[in-house]
Amino acid sequence: MKYFDEIEKNALSRHIPVMQKEGIEFLIQIFKDHHCHSCLEIGSAIGYSAMMMASNIDDFEIETIELNEERFLEAVKNIAENGLNDQIHIYLDDALSFDCQQLIHQQFDCLFIDAAKAQYQKFFEKYMPLVKDNGLCIVDNLDFHGMIFDIEHIKNRNTKQLVKKIKRFKDWILNHDKYDVEYHQVGDGICVIKRKEKR
Ligand code: SAH
Ligand code: MG
């Protein structure tokens, strides 16, 4: 496995929530097992997860959307410096209003949602149609540092609201009749979502 330890350390020191090592390794294994070759990522931050995927999975392309300009510019630099321009295409935009016509691919093997947690359902509903019939969607941070299991004891009001929204998404998707969901207690909680039937 190729790692970008400097970039990871540097991100964590500035509280940029890049994927935990355990989580990204798990994700890469799932993509390999499912023979995925294309991914749409929501939330690039400084490009760490996209670079990990592009460097560790054969014949893999990623399109990724980031809202924050400073992070976007840093991602562009990291991607270029590591020779990954052919594999990673990054867009500076709010994924909620992003025009999907700009994407190079119109169908992806997988969707990876790792952006604003309160909006997970909106991201899912907007982008799941771009996933192939037998493709998958992966959602990160569904445990929110374990807080999701003990909502009543969260003191901070905003945090409580956010954790409630994450729980609402988790309950919604776990009970959805069109999707099969596997929940994995890896990293900060990862869901693997697949369609039950072809469209
Ligand atoms: N996937 C990255 C980490 C992403 S952190 C990695 O593991 O390396 C989450 C990112 O989502 C943040 O940088 C944040 O700016 C971005 N984000 C939040 N809301 C967004 C939105 N509506 N559209 C696009 N990006 C968003
Ligand atoms: Mg995350």
Short mmCIF file of C-alpha atoms and ligand atoms in Angstrom, two decimals:
data_model
loop_
_atom_site.label_atom_id
_atom_site.label_comp_id
_atom_site.label_asym_id
_atom_site.label_seq_id
_atom_site.Cartn_x
_atom_site.Cartn_y
_atom_site.Cartn_z
CA MET A 1 0.00 0.00 0.00
CA LYS A 2 1.27 3.44 -0.89
CA TYR A 3 0.73 6.04 1.86
CA PHE A 4 0.85 9.81 1.99
CA ASP A 5 1.88 10.10 5.63
CA GLU A 6 3.11 13.67 5.43
CA ILE A 7 -0.13 14.92 3.89
CA GLU A 8 -2.18 12.94 6.42
CA LYS A 9 -0.20 14.21 9.41
CA ASN A 10 -0.25 17.75 8.12
CA ALA A 11 -4.04 17.63 7.62
CA LEU A 12 -4.70 16.19 11.07
CA SER A 13 -2.51 18.82 12.72
CA ARG A 14 -4.85 21.45 11.22
CA HIS A 15 -8.00 19.52 12.22
CA ILE A 16 -8.91 18.69 8.62
CA PRO A 17 -10.93 15.49 9.04
CA VAL A 18 -9.22 13.21 6.52
CA MET A 19 -10.15 9.54 6.64
CA GLN A 20 -8.57 7.45 9.32
CA LYS A 21 -6.01 4.96 8.06
CA GLU A 22 -8.11 1.98 9.08
CA GLY A 23 -11.10 3.47 7.25
CA ILE A 24 -9.31 4.27 4.01
CA GLU A 25 -7.68 0.83 3.92
CA PHE A 26 -11.09 -0.75 4.41
CA LEU A 27 -12.58 1.40 1.64
CA ILE A 28 -9.80 0.50 -0.79
CA GLN A 29 -10.33 -3.21 -0.08
CA ILE A 30 -14.07 -2.90 -0.76
CA PHE A 31 -13.45 -1.11 -4.05
CA LYS A 32 -10.97 -3.81 -5.07
CA ASP A 33 -13.35 -6.62 -4.06
CA HIS A 34 -16.12 -5.04 -6.14
CA HIS A 35 -13.86 -4.38 -9.14
CA CYS A 36 -14.57 -0.65 -9.02
CA HIS A 37 -12.72 1.56 -11.50
CA SER A 38 -14.50 4.88 -11.08
CA CYS A 39 -15.58 6.84 -8.04
CA LEU A 40 -17.44 10.05 -7.38
CA GLU A 41 -16.35 11.57 -4.06
CA ILE A 42 -18.26 14.27 -2.19
CA GLY A 43 -15.81 16.17 0.04
CA SER A 44 -12.20 16.11 -1.22
CA ALA A 45 -10.63 18.26 1.53
CA ILE A 46 -6.95 18.36 0.52
CA GLY A 47 -7.17 15.30 -1.75
CA TYR A 48 -5.87 12.69 0.69
CA SER A 49 -8.55 10.00 0.31
CA ALA A 50 -8.71 10.47 -3.49
CA MET A 51 -4.93 10.13 -3.71
CA MET A 52 -4.95 7.01 -1.57
CA MET A 53 -7.55 5.39 -3.83
CA ALA A 54 -5.90 6.47 -7.08
CA SER A 55 -2.49 5.19 -5.97
CA ASN A 56 -3.60 1.88 -4.52
CA ILE A 57 -6.26 0.58 -6.91
CA ASP A 58 -5.40 -0.46 -10.46
CA ASP A 59 -6.95 1.51 -13.28
CA PHE A 60 -8.95 3.83 -11.02
CA GLU A 61 -10.39 7.28 -11.74
CA ILE A 62 -11.97 9.70 -9.28
CA GLU A 63 -14.04 12.81 -9.71
CA THR A 64 -14.30 14.74 -6.48
CA ILE A 65 -16.09 17.90 -5.31
CA GLU A 66 -14.85 20.32 -2.62
CA LEU A 67 -16.60 23.43 -1.36
CA ASN A 68 -13.75 25.16 0.48
CA GLU A 69 -11.47 27.07 -1.87
CA GLU A 70 -8.37 26.92 0.29
CA ARG A 71 -8.63 23.14 0.64
CA PHE A 72 -9.44 22.80 -3.05
CA LEU A 73 -6.28 24.67 -4.01
CA GLU A 74 -4.21 22.55 -1.66
CA ALA A 75 -5.75 19.40 -3.14
CA VAL A 76 -4.93 20.59 -6.67
CA LYS A 77 -1.33 21.10 -5.60
CA ASN A 78 -1.05 17.72 -3.84
CA ILE A 79 -2.59 15.87 -6.77
CA ALA A 80 -0.26 17.55 -9.29
CA GLU A 81 2.85 17.07 -7.16
CA ASN A 82 2.13 13.37 -6.94
CA GLY A 83 1.51 12.93 -10.66
CA LEU A 84 -2.16 12.03 -10.24
CA ASN A 85 -3.72 14.59 -12.60
CA ASP A 86 -4.79 11.89 -15.06
CA GLN A 87 -6.68 9.95 -12.42
CA ILE A 88 -8.23 12.64 -10.20
CA HIS A 89 -10.52 15.40 -11.43
CA ILE A 90 -11.47 17.88 -8.77
CA TYR A 91 -14.22 20.52 -8.82
CA LEU A 92 -14.55 23.58 -6.60
CA ASP A 93 -18.26 23.82 -5.80
CA ASP A 94 -21.03 23.14 -3.33
CA ALA A 95 -22.04 19.56 -4.11
CA LEU A 96 -25.66 20.44 -3.33
CA SER A 97 -25.84 22.93 -6.23
CA PHE A 98 -23.12 21.41 -8.46
CA ASP A 99 -24.16 20.86 -12.07
CA CYS A 100 -23.56 17.16 -12.75
CA GLN A 101 -23.29 17.82 -16.50
CA GLN A 102 -19.73 18.96 -15.81
CA LEU A 103 -18.68 15.49 -14.77
CA ILE A 104 -16.60 13.45 -17.19
CA HIS A 105 -18.33 10.19 -16.28
CA GLN A 106 -22.10 10.02 -16.15
CA GLN A 107 -22.15 6.68 -14.32
CA PHE A 108 -19.79 5.54 -11.57
CA ASP A 109 -18.93 2.23 -9.95
CA CYS A 110 -19.06 3.89 -6.58
CA LEU A 111 -20.10 7.00 -4.72
CA PHE A 112 -18.20 8.03 -1.60
CA ILE A 113 -19.94 10.57 0.64
CA ASP A 114 -17.58 12.27 3.09
CA ALA A 115 -18.79 15.90 3.34
CA ALA A 116 -21.16 17.92 5.56
CA LYS A 117 -22.78 15.29 7.76
CA ALA A 118 -26.09 17.09 8.19
CA GLN A 119 -26.66 16.81 4.43
CA TYR A 120 -26.01 13.11 3.91
CA GLN A 121 -29.51 12.31 2.74
CA LYS A 122 -29.49 15.18 0.23
CA PHE A 123 -26.14 14.09 -1.17
CA PHE A 124 -27.35 10.51 -1.36
CA GLU A 125 -30.57 11.40 -3.18
CA LYS A 126 -28.81 13.70 -5.64
CA TYR A 127 -25.86 11.46 -6.49
CA MET A 128 -27.10 7.88 -6.12
CA PRO A 129 -28.71 8.05 -9.61
CA LEU A 130 -25.16 8.40 -11.00
CA VAL A 131 -24.16 5.04 -9.57
CA LYS A 132 -24.36 2.01 -11.87
CA ASP A 133 -27.03 -0.62 -11.13
CA ASN A 134 -24.55 -2.97 -9.51
CA GLY A 135 -22.44 -0.19 -8.02
CA LEU A 136 -22.19 0.92 -4.42
CA CYS A 137 -22.23 3.91 -2.14
CA ILE A 138 -20.02 4.32 0.89
CA VAL A 139 -20.79 6.80 3.64
CA ASP A 140 -18.22 7.74 6.28
CA ASN A 141 -18.51 8.98 9.88
CA LEU A 142 -21.84 7.46 10.80
CA ASP A 143 -20.83 7.01 14.43
CA PHE A 144 -19.63 10.55 14.89
CA HIS A 145 -17.05 9.62 17.49
CA GLY A 146 -19.46 7.30 19.26
CA MET A 147 -21.86 10.15 20.09
CA ILE A 148 -24.62 8.66 17.98
CA PHE A 149 -25.06 5.96 20.62
CA ASP A 150 -25.61 8.41 23.44
CA ILE A 151 -27.39 11.45 22.04
CA GLU A 152 -29.19 12.43 25.24
CA HIS A 153 -25.89 13.13 27.02
CA ILE A 154 -24.55 15.57 24.41
CA LYS A 155 -24.44 19.01 26.01
CA ASN A 156 -23.59 21.23 23.05
CA ARG A 157 -26.83 22.09 21.26
CA ASN A 158 -25.37 22.28 17.74
CA THR A 159 -23.51 19.02 18.15
CA LYS A 160 -26.69 17.40 19.39
CA GLN A 161 -28.63 18.62 16.34
CA LEU A 162 -25.92 17.33 14.03
CA VAL A 163 -25.72 13.93 15.67
CA LYS A 164 -29.51 13.66 15.51
CA LYS A 165 -29.35 14.32 11.76
CA ILE A 166 -26.68 11.67 11.29
CA LYS A 167 -28.81 9.22 13.24
CA ARG A 168 -31.85 10.15 11.16
CA PHE A 169 -29.90 9.35 7.97
CA LYS A 170 -28.62 6.10 9.41
CA ASP A 171 -32.11 4.98 10.46
CA TRP A 172 -33.59 6.11 7.13
CA ILE A 173 -31.10 4.18 5.03
CA LEU A 174 -31.10 1.10 7.27
CA ASN A 175 -34.89 0.86 6.88
CA HIS A 176 -35.05 1.74 3.18
CA ASP A 177 -36.72 -0.99 1.12
CA LYS A 178 -34.69 -0.29 -2.05
CA TYR A 179 -31.22 -0.62 -0.52
CA ASP A 180 -29.17 -3.21 1.27
CA VAL A 181 -26.94 -1.66 3.90
CA GLU A 182 -23.95 -3.18 5.62
CA TYR A 183 -22.72 -1.28 8.60
CA HIS A 184 -19.07 -1.61 9.63
CA GLN A 185 -17.64 -0.35 12.87
CA VAL A 186 -14.37 0.63 11.22
CA GLY A 187 -12.77 4.02 11.77
CA ASP A 188 -15.64 6.33 12.58
CA GLY A 189 -18.37 4.03 11.26
CA ILE A 190 -18.76 3.18 7.57
CA CYS A 191 -21.88 2.13 5.64
CA VAL A 192 -21.78 0.18 2.40
CA ILE A 193 -25.02 0.68 0.48
CA LYS A 194 -26.16 -1.33 -2.56
CA ARG A 195 -29.34 -1.40 -4.61
CA LYS A 196 -31.50 -4.42 -3.95
CA GLU A 197 -32.65 -4.49 -7.57
CA LYS A 198 -31.54 -3.09 -10.88
CA ARG A 199 -33.36 0.07 -11.97
N1 SAH B 1 -12.47 12.80 1.92
C1 SAH B 1 -11.45 13.60 2.56
C2 SAH B 1 -11.95 14.32 3.78
C3 SAH B 1 -13.14 15.20 3.56
S1 SAH B 1 -13.49 16.23 4.94
C4 SAH B 1 -10.30 12.70 2.96
O1 SAH B 1 -10.55 11.68 3.63
O2 SAH B 1 -9.16 13.01 2.66
C5 SAH B 1 -15.02 16.90 4.43
C6 SAH B 1 -14.90 17.97 3.36
O3 SAH B 1 -16.18 18.18 2.83
C7 SAH B 1 -14.44 19.32 3.91
O4 SAH B 1 -13.24 19.71 3.31
C8 SAH B 1 -15.58 20.27 3.55
O5 SAH B 1 -15.13 21.54 3.12
C9 SAH B 1 -16.26 19.52 2.42
N2 SAH B 1 -17.68 19.88 2.22
C10 SAH B 1 -18.61 20.14 3.17
N3 SAH B 1 -19.80 20.42 2.61
C11 SAH B 1 -19.62 20.31 1.26
C12 SAH B 1 -20.48 20.52 0.15
N4 SAH B 1 -21.77 20.87 0.32
N5 SAH B 1 -19.98 20.33 -1.09
C13 SAH B 1 -18.68 19.97 -1.25
N6 SAH B 1 -17.82 19.78 -0.23
C14 SAH B 1 -18.28 19.96 1.01
MG MG B 2 -14.85 11.47 6.98
#
